Amino acid sequence: MTQIYPVLWFQDHALLIDQNRLPQEYTQIKISRSGEMAWAIKTMVVRGAPAIGVAAAYGLVLGAQEILRDHPPDRQIFLDHLRSIAEEIRSTRPTAVNLFWAVDKMLRAAHQSGVAVAHLPGILLEKAEEIRRQDLYTCQQIGAHGLAVLPATPHRLRLLTHCNAGALATAGYGTALGVVRSAWTEGRLERLYADETRPRLQGARLTAWECVQEGIPVTVITDSMAAHCMQQGLIDAVVVGADRIAANGDTANKIGTYNVALAAQAHGIPFFVAAPQSTLDLSLADGSGIPIEQRPPEEVSRLGEVSLTPAGVSFYNPAFDITPAALITGIITEHGTFKPQDLAAKFVLATSD
Ligand code: MRU
């Protein structure tokens, strides 16, 4: 199995796979300052909800190192500066709740630690490493639980996914693609259909690249072909990731996910969301409170250097949409698969470190 680690720590800096350059080029970028990490998250060098969380955690480790380089080792000064670095990192992308979850965990670790200030970067690095390792393990569990709920078919499964919820979007295994990976390893997968995922093409560029690395048969389709493929009997189940899941199970994921869920319901095809507990936001009763990131118009109006439209038109570019809980067959987590309406009761108490 090829190992893909989008975010790693090495000595005193982070290393990110530059996801904007895939699949043409596999390069790692060295990130040495918290501001650079904020930039990398905002510009989607690193993307995908859990991977953003891990990157944010390392961003705070970098921030902690900076504070001690630039200021006297005073606890109050340290915590004040760390909070403002946390704000900068929080302001990068609004939808994936894993970012806020990880930043909060890191701030708590700094506040609760009784060690001398000089040792706080080390404490924060341990915490960030724990977040990364835990996500790897969590995704493997999601993969195993997903396998148990995929439909029984006379032939091997044909799955459809949207965007990239793979190793690149997590610490290194994937949520939705973790389920696909498990199905493949167990000999239950015939083929993955990957929506290209306009406008940033995470499906065509990243999901397809990951599948090629693993030898998983993959067919890339444009987003508008998903319903047709279902109608043609080519799809047995849909598995997607999530950026934030509200208490009632309404789920924010990459723009276009809602269309896929509607089409799946119309064709009686099971539609699964695969996500770790860190993607749940039980503070929101339903999906209407989830902030939807608006991205620059150029992502829609241009393809590389080529303008796609005449001058004078306007653009709307929401990066995510909300799939209502009623369209979701099950939410696959590291603790098992739940009906959307059962999620809150299961997880309401499980918010500790
Ligand atoms: O804008 P992106 O590429 O960060 O959006 C990613 C997605 O929507 C993924 O499906 C989601 O984060 C789940 S990743 C395991």
mmCIF file of C-alpha atoms and ligand atoms in Angstrom:
data_model
loop_
_atom_site.group_PDB
_atom_site.id
_atom_site.type_symbol
_atom_site.label_atom_id
_atom_site.label_comp_id
_atom_site.label_asym_id
_atom_site.label_seq_id
_atom_site.Cartn_x
_atom_site.Cartn_y
_atom_site.Cartn_z
ATOM 1 C CA MET A 1 0.000 0.000 0.000
ATOM 2 C CA THR A 2 1.328 3.440 -0.928
ATOM 3 C CA GLN A 3 1.499 5.782 2.039
ATOM 4 C CA ILE A 4 0.339 9.325 1.432
ATOM 5 C CA TYR A 5 0.882 11.744 4.305
ATOM 6 C CA PRO A 6 -0.302 15.251 3.421
ATOM 7 C CA VAL A 7 0.961 16.823 6.665
ATOM 8 C CA LEU A 8 4.040 15.733 8.611
ATOM 9 C CA TRP A 9 6.365 17.227 11.177
ATOM 10 C CA PHE A 10 10.125 17.020 10.606
ATOM 11 C CA GLN A 11 12.639 18.372 13.151
ATOM 12 C CA ASP A 12 11.377 21.962 13.664
ATOM 13 C CA HIS A 13 9.002 22.449 10.734
ATOM 14 C CA ALA A 14 6.007 20.982 8.948
ATOM 15 C CA LEU A 15 6.034 19.379 5.509
ATOM 16 C CA LEU A 16 2.939 19.639 3.323
ATOM 17 C CA ILE A 17 2.234 17.874 0.061
ATOM 18 C CA ASP A 18 1.336 20.727 -2.289
ATOM 19 C CA GLN A 19 -2.147 19.616 -3.337
ATOM 20 C CA ASN A 20 -2.476 22.474 -5.801
ATOM 21 C CA ARG A 21 0.244 20.893 -7.933
ATOM 22 C CA LEU A 22 -1.149 17.365 -8.040
ATOM 23 C CA PRO A 23 -1.394 15.318 -10.165
ATOM 24 C CA GLN A 24 1.158 16.990 -12.444
ATOM 25 C CA GLU A 25 3.798 17.293 -9.733
ATOM 26 C CA TYR A 26 4.342 15.666 -6.348
ATOM 27 C CA THR A 27 6.164 18.224 -4.200
ATOM 28 C CA GLN A 28 6.448 18.876 -0.500
ATOM 29 C CA ILE A 29 6.522 22.401 0.876
ATOM 30 C CA LYS A 30 8.470 23.266 4.015
ATOM 31 C CA ILE A 31 6.382 25.368 6.414
ATOM 32 C CA SER A 32 8.441 27.079 9.098
ATOM 33 C CA ARG A 33 6.161 29.831 10.420
ATOM 34 C CA SER A 34 2.573 29.965 11.617
ATOM 35 C CA GLY A 35 1.742 32.642 9.015
ATOM 36 C CA GLU A 36 2.924 30.317 6.271
ATOM 37 C CA MET A 37 0.661 27.588 7.623
ATOM 38 C CA ALA A 38 -2.305 29.989 7.592
ATOM 39 C CA TRP A 39 -1.476 30.831 3.980
ATOM 40 C CA ALA A 40 -1.192 27.127 3.046
ATOM 41 C CA ILE A 41 -4.628 26.369 4.506
ATOM 42 C CA LYS A 42 -6.248 29.391 2.866
ATOM 43 C CA THR A 43 -4.765 28.710 -0.561
ATOM 44 C CA MET A 44 -5.567 24.986 -0.279
ATOM 45 C CA VAL A 45 -2.018 23.689 -0.457
ATOM 46 C CA VAL A 46 -3.505 21.539 2.297
ATOM 47 C CA ARG A 47 -7.254 20.897 2.254
ATOM 48 C CA GLY A 48 -9.854 18.405 3.428
ATOM 49 C CA ALA A 49 -11.407 18.807 6.862
ATOM 50 C CA PRO A 50 -9.250 16.473 9.011
ATOM 51 C CA ALA A 51 -6.017 17.430 7.197
ATOM 52 C CA ILE A 52 -6.780 21.108 7.820
ATOM 53 C CA GLY A 53 -7.192 20.277 11.513
ATOM 54 C CA VAL A 54 -3.802 18.554 11.660
ATOM 55 C CA ALA A 55 -2.173 21.422 9.732
ATOM 56 C CA ALA A 56 -3.725 23.978 12.099
ATOM 57 C CA ALA A 57 -2.326 22.068 15.088
ATOM 58 C CA TYR A 58 1.188 22.178 13.623
ATOM 59 C CA GLY A 59 0.607 25.854 12.817
ATOM 60 C CA LEU A 60 0.242 26.495 16.528
ATOM 61 C CA VAL A 61 3.438 24.553 17.278
ATOM 62 C CA LEU A 62 5.230 26.830 14.818
ATOM 63 C CA GLY A 63 3.574 29.806 16.478
ATOM 64 C CA ALA A 64 4.769 28.636 19.903
ATOM 65 C CA GLN A 65 8.349 28.387 18.601
ATOM 66 C CA GLU A 66 8.114 31.909 17.169
ATOM 67 C CA ILE A 67 6.820 33.403 20.397
ATOM 68 C CA LEU A 68 9.731 32.014 22.378
ATOM 69 C CA ARG A 69 12.207 33.252 19.755
ATOM 70 C CA ASP A 70 10.795 36.799 19.829
ATOM 71 C CA HIS A 71 9.680 37.347 23.441
ATOM 72 C CA PRO A 72 10.833 36.752 27.014
ATOM 73 C CA PRO A 73 9.660 33.392 28.410
ATOM 74 C CA ASP A 74 6.648 34.777 30.269
ATOM 75 C CA ARG A 75 3.509 32.599 30.519
ATOM 76 C CA GLN A 76 1.004 35.421 30.069
ATOM 77 C CA ILE A 77 2.841 36.886 27.068
ATOM 78 C CA PHE A 78 3.107 33.407 25.579
ATOM 79 C CA LEU A 79 -0.589 32.604 25.969
ATOM 80 C CA ASP A 80 -1.685 36.032 24.670
ATOM 81 C CA HIS A 81 0.407 35.648 21.519
ATOM 82 C CA LEU A 82 -0.670 32.054 21.036
ATOM 83 C CA ARG A 83 -4.313 33.162 21.155
ATOM 84 C CA SER A 84 -3.748 35.762 18.464
ATOM 85 C CA ILE A 85 -1.946 33.212 16.247
ATOM 86 C CA ALA A 86 -4.909 30.894 16.853
ATOM 87 C CA GLU A 87 -7.220 33.647 15.585
ATOM 88 C CA GLU A 88 -5.188 34.023 12.403
ATOM 89 C CA ILE A 89 -5.369 30.272 11.764
ATOM 90 C CA ARG A 90 -9.086 30.160 12.569
ATOM 91 C CA SER A 91 -9.764 32.893 10.020
ATOM 92 C CA THR A 92 -8.432 30.848 7.073
ATOM 93 C CA ARG A 93 -11.441 28.675 6.184
ATOM 94 C CA PRO A 94 -14.847 28.830 7.868
ATOM 95 C CA THR A 95 -16.672 25.593 7.066
ATOM 96 C CA ALA A 96 -14.618 22.576 8.178
ATOM 97 C CA VAL A 97 -15.147 22.398 11.918
ATOM 98 C CA ASN A 98 -12.065 20.192 12.380
ATOM 99 C CA LEU A 99 -9.970 23.352 12.067
ATOM 100 C CA PHE A 100 -11.657 24.956 15.085
ATOM 101 C CA TRP A 101 -11.725 21.654 16.961
ATOM 102 C CA ALA A 102 -7.943 21.241 16.575
ATOM 103 C CA VAL A 103 -7.141 24.866 17.445
ATOM 104 C CA ASP A 104 -9.266 24.623 20.609
ATOM 105 C CA LYS A 105 -7.558 21.379 21.601
ATOM 106 C CA MET A 106 -4.126 22.994 21.183
ATOM 107 C CA LEU A 107 -5.059 26.110 23.187
ATOM 108 C CA ARG A 108 -6.446 23.905 25.962
ATOM 109 C CA ALA A 109 -3.207 21.908 26.029
ATOM 110 C CA ALA A 110 -1.183 25.121 26.409
ATOM 111 C CA HIS A 111 -3.450 26.515 29.127
ATOM 112 C CA GLN A 112 -3.660 23.301 31.115
ATOM 113 C CA SER A 113 0.018 22.401 31.053
ATOM 114 C CA GLY A 114 1.973 23.168 34.198
ATOM 115 C CA VAL A 115 5.439 22.947 32.573
ATOM 116 C CA ALA A 116 7.854 25.884 32.299
ATOM 117 C CA VAL A 117 7.038 28.185 29.388
ATOM 118 C CA ALA A 118 10.189 27.132 27.546
ATOM 119 C CA HIS A 119 8.768 23.606 27.301
ATOM 120 C CA LEU A 120 5.338 24.572 25.962
ATOM 121 C CA PRO A 121 6.288 24.162 22.270
ATOM 122 C CA GLY A 122 7.249 20.582 23.109
ATOM 123 C CA ILE A 123 3.907 19.990 24.834
ATOM 124 C CA LEU A 124 2.089 21.438 21.828
ATOM 125 C CA LEU A 125 4.090 19.295 19.423
ATOM 126 C CA GLU A 126 3.093 16.196 21.398
ATOM 127 C CA LYS A 127 -0.549 17.271 21.151
ATOM 128 C CA ALA A 128 -0.340 17.921 17.407
ATOM 129 C CA GLU A 129 1.314 14.534 16.867
ATOM 130 C CA GLU A 130 -1.472 12.931 18.890
ATOM 131 C CA ILE A 131 -4.125 14.644 16.721
ATOM 132 C CA ARG A 132 -2.389 13.384 13.571
ATOM 133 C CA ARG A 133 -1.893 9.819 14.815
ATOM 134 C CA GLN A 134 -5.431 9.656 16.160
ATOM 135 C CA ASP A 135 -6.859 10.729 12.803
ATOM 136 C CA LEU A 136 -4.944 7.965 11.016
ATOM 137 C CA TYR A 137 -6.334 5.363 13.390
ATOM 138 C CA THR A 138 -9.815 6.883 13.302
ATOM 139 C CA CYS A 139 -9.952 6.728 9.520
ATOM 140 C CA GLN A 140 -8.933 3.067 9.535
ATOM 141 C CA GLN A 141 -11.835 2.386 11.895
ATOM 142 C CA ILE A 142 -14.193 4.353 9.635
ATOM 143 C CA GLY A 143 -12.987 2.182 6.757
ATOM 144 C CA ALA A 144 -13.797 -0.997 8.669
ATOM 145 C CA HIS A 145 -17.223 0.201 9.850
ATOM 146 C CA GLY A 146 -18.082 1.376 6.347
ATOM 147 C CA LEU A 147 -17.384 -2.040 4.936
ATOM 148 C CA ALA A 148 -20.035 -3.535 7.205
ATOM 149 C CA VAL A 149 -22.832 -1.305 5.892
ATOM 150 C CA LEU A 150 -22.120 -1.324 2.173
ATOM 151 C CA PRO A 151 -24.908 -3.133 0.316
ATOM 152 C CA ALA A 152 -24.645 -6.812 -0.480
ATOM 153 C CA THR A 153 -24.655 -7.185 -4.274
ATOM 154 C CA PRO A 154 -24.311 -10.206 -6.588
ATOM 155 C CA HIS A 155 -21.279 -8.504 -8.147
ATOM 156 C CA ARG A 156 -18.444 -6.480 -6.639
ATOM 157 C CA LEU A 157 -19.397 -2.949 -5.659
ATOM 158 C CA ARG A 158 -19.438 0.113 -7.873
ATOM 159 C CA LEU A 159 -19.145 3.126 -5.568
ATOM 160 C CA LEU A 160 -19.441 6.816 -6.323
ATOM 161 C CA THR A 161 -17.699 9.591 -4.416
ATOM 162 C CA HIS A 162 -17.579 13.368 -4.676
ATOM 163 C CA CYS A 163 -14.547 15.592 -4.048
ATOM 164 C CA ASN A 164 -11.566 14.070 -2.240
ATOM 165 C CA ALA A 165 -12.062 12.561 1.186
ATOM 166 C CA GLY A 166 -8.961 10.427 0.936
ATOM 167 C CA ALA A 167 -5.496 10.212 2.448
ATOM 168 C CA LEU A 168 -4.767 13.706 1.133
ATOM 169 C CA ALA A 169 -7.760 15.120 3.010
ATOM 170 C CA THR A 170 -6.894 13.461 6.339
ATOM 171 C CA ALA A 171 -3.761 12.404 8.177
ATOM 172 C CA GLY A 172 -3.228 9.659 5.635
ATOM 173 C CA TYR A 173 -5.991 7.093 5.114
ATOM 174 C CA GLY A 174 -9.198 8.857 4.257
ATOM 175 C CA THR A 175 -12.818 8.841 5.395
ATOM 176 C CA ALA A 176 -14.981 8.159 2.328
ATOM 177 C CA LEU A 177 -11.942 6.946 0.441
ATOM 178 C CA GLY A 178 -10.969 4.968 3.542
ATOM 179 C CA VAL A 179 -14.205 3.003 3.067
ATOM 180 C CA VAL A 180 -13.386 2.569 -0.633
ATOM 181 C CA ARG A 181 -9.838 1.501 0.264
ATOM 182 C CA SER A 182 -11.145 -1.091 2.749
ATOM 183 C CA ALA A 183 -13.629 -2.434 0.181
ATOM 184 C CA TRP A 184 -10.796 -2.734 -2.336
ATOM 185 C CA THR A 185 -8.469 -4.484 0.120
ATOM 186 C CA GLU A 186 -11.221 -6.958 0.991
ATOM 187 C CA GLY A 187 -11.894 -7.740 -2.669
ATOM 188 C CA ARG A 188 -15.377 -6.199 -2.578
ATOM 189 C CA LEU A 189 -14.816 -3.274 -4.945
ATOM 190 C CA GLU A 190 -15.148 -3.396 -8.673
ATOM 191 C CA ARG A 191 -14.664 0.286 -9.398
ATOM 192 C CA LEU A 192 -14.869 3.775 -7.957
ATOM 193 C CA TYR A 193 -16.654 6.504 -9.881
ATOM 194 C CA ALA A 194 -15.135 9.875 -8.981
ATOM 195 C CA ASP A 195 -17.009 13.097 -9.693
ATOM 196 C CA GLU A 196 -14.512 15.594 -11.080
ATOM 197 C CA THR A 197 -15.790 18.183 -8.551
ATOM 198 C CA ARG A 198 -15.940 21.573 -10.198
ATOM 199 C CA PRO A 199 -14.531 24.112 -9.743
ATOM 200 C CA ARG A 200 -11.308 22.950 -8.068
ATOM 201 C CA LEU A 201 -11.395 19.418 -9.436
ATOM 202 C CA GLN A 202 -10.480 17.590 -6.243
ATOM 203 C CA GLY A 203 -12.100 14.452 -7.660
ATOM 204 C CA ALA A 204 -10.384 14.506 -11.048
ATOM 205 C CA ARG A 205 -7.014 15.593 -9.675
ATOM 206 C CA LEU A 206 -6.740 14.155 -6.165
ATOM 207 C CA THR A 207 -9.135 11.216 -5.762
ATOM 208 C CA ALA A 208 -8.076 9.869 -9.140
ATOM 209 C CA TRP A 209 -4.396 10.331 -8.228
ATOM 210 C CA GLU A 210 -4.810 8.475 -4.954
ATOM 211 C CA CYS A 211 -6.608 5.614 -6.688
ATOM 212 C CA VAL A 212 -3.858 5.333 -9.275
ATOM 213 C CA GLN A 213 -1.255 5.177 -6.463
ATOM 214 C CA GLU A 214 -3.201 2.297 -4.901
ATOM 215 C CA GLY A 215 -4.150 0.488 -8.078
ATOM 216 C CA ILE A 216 -7.869 1.045 -7.386
ATOM 217 C CA PRO A 217 -9.872 1.084 -10.651
ATOM 218 C CA VAL A 218 -11.318 4.573 -11.002
ATOM 219 C CA THR A 219 -13.559 6.220 -13.571
ATOM 220 C CA VAL A 220 -13.700 10.013 -13.530
ATOM 221 C CA ILE A 221 -16.991 11.599 -14.569
ATOM 222 C CA THR A 222 -18.105 15.206 -14.698
ATOM 223 C CA ASP A 223 -20.417 16.177 -11.850
ATOM 224 C CA SER A 224 -23.368 16.393 -14.211
ATOM 225 C CA MET A 225 -23.004 12.715 -15.154
ATOM 226 C CA ALA A 226 -23.665 11.279 -11.680
ATOM 227 C CA ALA A 227 -27.465 10.984 -12.021
ATOM 228 C CA HIS A 228 -27.095 9.448 -15.468
ATOM 229 C CA CYS A 229 -24.668 6.819 -14.122
ATOM 230 C CA MET A 230 -27.181 5.967 -11.394
ATOM 231 C CA GLN A 231 -29.981 5.667 -13.941
ATOM 232 C CA GLN A 232 -27.800 3.353 -15.994
ATOM 233 C CA GLY A 233 -27.392 1.034 -12.996
ATOM 234 C CA LEU A 234 -23.676 1.740 -12.669
ATOM 235 C CA ILE A 235 -23.691 2.797 -9.011
ATOM 236 C CA ASP A 236 -24.445 0.593 -5.974
ATOM 237 C CA ALA A 237 -23.785 3.151 -3.243
ATOM 238 C CA VAL A 238 -22.434 6.656 -2.683
ATOM 239 C CA VAL A 239 -19.840 7.463 -0.013
ATOM 240 C CA VAL A 240 -18.761 11.058 0.626
ATOM 241 C CA GLY A 241 -16.864 12.901 3.353
ATOM 242 C CA ALA A 242 -18.014 15.857 5.439
ATOM 243 C CA ASP A 243 -16.755 19.232 6.581
ATOM 244 C CA ARG A 244 -19.277 19.774 9.354
ATOM 245 C CA ILE A 245 -22.245 17.753 10.585
ATOM 246 C CA ALA A 246 -24.946 19.473 12.649
ATOM 247 C CA ALA A 247 -26.740 17.796 15.568
ATOM 248 C CA ASN A 248 -29.642 16.646 13.383
ATOM 249 C CA GLY A 249 -27.292 15.054 10.830
ATOM 250 C CA ASP A 250 -27.476 17.798 8.175
ATOM 251 C CA THR A 251 -24.061 17.652 6.515
ATOM 252 C CA ALA A 252 -21.846 20.252 4.873
ATOM 253 C CA ASN A 253 -19.566 18.839 2.213
ATOM 254 C CA LYS A 254 -18.087 19.963 -1.087
ATOM 255 C CA ILE A 255 -20.439 21.863 -3.369
ATOM 256 C CA GLY A 256 -22.367 19.379 -5.494
ATOM 257 C CA THR A 257 -22.760 16.783 -2.753
ATOM 258 C CA TYR A 258 -26.417 17.785 -2.315
ATOM 259 C CA ASN A 259 -27.099 17.118 -6.026
ATOM 260 C CA VAL A 260 -25.577 13.651 -5.668
ATOM 261 C CA ALA A 261 -27.695 12.912 -2.583
ATOM 262 C CA LEU A 262 -30.880 13.992 -4.378
ATOM 263 C CA ALA A 263 -30.052 11.807 -7.353
ATOM 264 C CA ALA A 264 -29.213 8.858 -5.086
ATOM 265 C CA GLN A 265 -32.564 9.157 -3.311
ATOM 266 C CA ALA A 266 -34.423 9.322 -6.622
ATOM 267 C CA HIS A 267 -32.769 6.061 -7.672
ATOM 268 C CA GLY A 268 -33.038 4.273 -4.303
ATOM 269 C CA ILE A 269 -29.247 4.160 -3.932
ATOM 270 C CA PRO A 270 -27.794 4.306 -0.397
ATOM 271 C CA PHE A 271 -25.976 7.550 0.357
ATOM 272 C CA PHE A 272 -23.377 7.385 3.150
ATOM 273 C CA VAL A 273 -21.393 10.145 4.821
ATOM 274 C CA ALA A 274 -18.073 9.027 6.337
ATOM 275 C CA ALA A 275 -16.582 11.326 8.972
ATOM 276 C CA PRO A 276 -14.761 11.307 12.297
ATOM 277 C CA GLN A 277 -16.277 12.606 15.508
ATOM 278 C CA SER A 278 -14.135 15.749 15.121
ATOM 279 C CA THR A 279 -16.385 16.753 12.195
ATOM 280 C CA LEU A 280 -19.523 16.853 14.371
ATOM 281 C CA ASP A 281 -20.728 20.235 15.532
ATOM 282 C CA LEU A 282 -23.387 19.512 18.118
ATOM 283 C CA SER A 283 -23.627 23.215 18.953
ATOM 284 C CA LEU A 284 -25.635 23.651 15.745
ATOM 285 C CA ALA A 285 -29.163 22.251 15.764
ATOM 286 C CA ASP A 286 -29.254 21.904 11.985
ATOM 287 C CA GLY A 287 -27.358 22.714 8.813
ATOM 288 C CA SER A 288 -28.738 26.243 8.459
ATOM 289 C CA GLY A 289 -26.149 27.488 10.973
ATOM 290 C CA ILE A 290 -23.133 26.070 9.139
ATOM 291 C CA PRO A 291 -21.044 28.875 7.596
ATOM 292 C CA ILE A 292 -20.507 28.320 3.887
ATOM 293 C CA GLU A 293 -17.185 29.502 2.523
ATOM 294 C CA GLN A 294 -17.390 31.739 -0.539
ATOM 295 C CA ARG A 295 -14.354 31.375 -2.807
ATOM 296 C CA PRO A 296 -12.971 33.748 -5.460
ATOM 297 C CA PRO A 297 -14.877 34.084 -8.762
ATOM 298 C CA GLU A 298 -11.753 33.141 -10.750
ATOM 299 C CA GLU A 299 -12.172 29.525 -9.644
ATOM 300 C CA VAL A 300 -15.340 29.434 -11.756
ATOM 301 C CA SER A 301 -14.530 31.949 -14.466
ATOM 302 C CA ARG A 302 -11.129 30.568 -15.494
ATOM 303 C CA LEU A 303 -9.508 27.265 -16.256
ATOM 304 C CA GLY A 304 -5.847 27.958 -15.571
ATOM 305 C CA GLU A 305 -4.959 30.933 -17.702
ATOM 306 C CA VAL A 306 -8.014 30.574 -19.963
ATOM 307 C CA SER A 307 -11.117 32.684 -19.348
ATOM 308 C CA LEU A 308 -14.300 30.619 -19.833
ATOM 309 C CA THR A 309 -16.888 33.368 -20.052
ATOM 310 C CA PRO A 310 -17.478 36.687 -21.768
ATOM 311 C CA ALA A 311 -16.656 39.859 -19.866
ATOM 312 C CA GLY A 312 -19.445 41.385 -17.810
ATOM 313 C CA VAL A 313 -20.951 38.293 -16.158
ATOM 314 C CA SER A 314 -21.017 37.758 -12.416
ATOM 315 C CA PHE A 315 -20.149 34.597 -10.496
ATOM 316 C CA TYR A 316 -21.297 32.759 -7.403
ATOM 317 C CA ASN A 317 -18.825 30.315 -5.888
ATOM 318 C CA PRO A 318 -19.947 28.672 -2.626
ATOM 319 C CA ALA A 319 -17.390 25.986 -1.755
ATOM 320 C CA PHE A 320 -19.819 23.762 0.169
ATOM 321 C CA ASP A 321 -23.476 22.824 0.316
ATOM 322 C CA ILE A 322 -25.696 21.242 2.933
ATOM 323 C CA THR A 323 -27.153 17.797 2.397
ATOM 324 C CA PRO A 324 -30.289 17.446 4.529
ATOM 325 C CA ALA A 325 -30.221 14.545 7.001
ATOM 326 C CA ALA A 326 -33.298 13.028 5.340
ATOM 327 C CA LEU A 327 -31.197 12.177 2.271
ATOM 328 C CA ILE A 328 -28.473 10.398 4.265
ATOM 329 C CA THR A 329 -28.720 6.631 4.737
ATOM 330 C CA GLY A 330 -26.064 6.475 7.439
ATOM 331 C CA ILE A 331 -23.151 8.395 8.922
ATOM 332 C CA ILE A 332 -20.081 6.186 9.213
ATOM 333 C CA THR A 333 -17.875 7.185 12.137
ATOM 334 C CA GLU A 334 -14.999 5.572 14.036
ATOM 335 C CA HIS A 335 -17.625 4.374 16.555
ATOM 336 C CA GLY A 336 -19.900 2.721 14.028
ATOM 337 C CA THR A 337 -22.590 3.801 11.580
ATOM 338 C CA PHE A 338 -25.581 5.814 12.769
ATOM 339 C CA LYS A 339 -28.815 7.124 11.364
ATOM 340 C CA PRO A 340 -28.428 10.928 11.183
ATOM 341 C CA GLN A 341 -31.176 11.375 13.775
ATOM 342 C CA ASP A 342 -29.346 9.115 16.274
ATOM 343 C CA LEU A 343 -26.039 10.936 16.040
ATOM 344 C CA ALA A 344 -26.533 13.616 18.689
ATOM 345 C CA ALA A 345 -27.695 11.177 21.364
ATOM 346 C CA LYS A 346 -24.673 8.986 20.692
ATOM 347 C CA PHE A 347 -22.071 11.754 20.775
ATOM 348 C CA VAL A 348 -23.465 14.409 23.072
ATOM 349 C CA LEU A 349 -21.301 13.358 26.019
ATOM 350 C CA ALA A 350 -18.230 12.371 24.058
ATOM 351 C CA THR A 351 -16.480 15.754 23.760
ATOM 352 C CA SER A 352 -13.494 15.245 26.045
ATOM 353 C CA ASP A 353 -9.813 15.225 25.048
HETATM 354 O O1 MRU B 1 -12.473 22.556 -0.164
HETATM 355 P P1 MRU B 1 -11.899 21.249 0.274
HETATM 356 O O2 MRU B 1 -11.117 20.549 -0.791
HETATM 357 O O3 MRU B 1 -11.151 21.386 1.579
HETATM 358 O O4 MRU B 1 -13.184 20.351 0.588
HETATM 359 C C1 MRU B 1 -12.995 19.041 1.017
HETATM 360 C C2 MRU B 1 -14.247 18.288 1.181
HETATM 361 O O5 MRU B 1 -15.323 18.785 0.971
HETATM 362 C C3 MRU B 1 -14.111 16.895 1.710
HETATM 363 O O6 MRU B 1 -15.105 16.054 1.201
HETATM 364 C C4 MRU B 1 -14.261 16.948 3.234
HETATM 365 O O7 MRU B 1 -13.382 17.876 3.782
HETATM 366 C C5 MRU B 1 -14.018 15.627 3.864
HETATM 367 S S1 MRU B 1 -12.312 15.206 3.877
HETATM 368 C C6 MRU B 1 -12.117 13.740 4.662
#
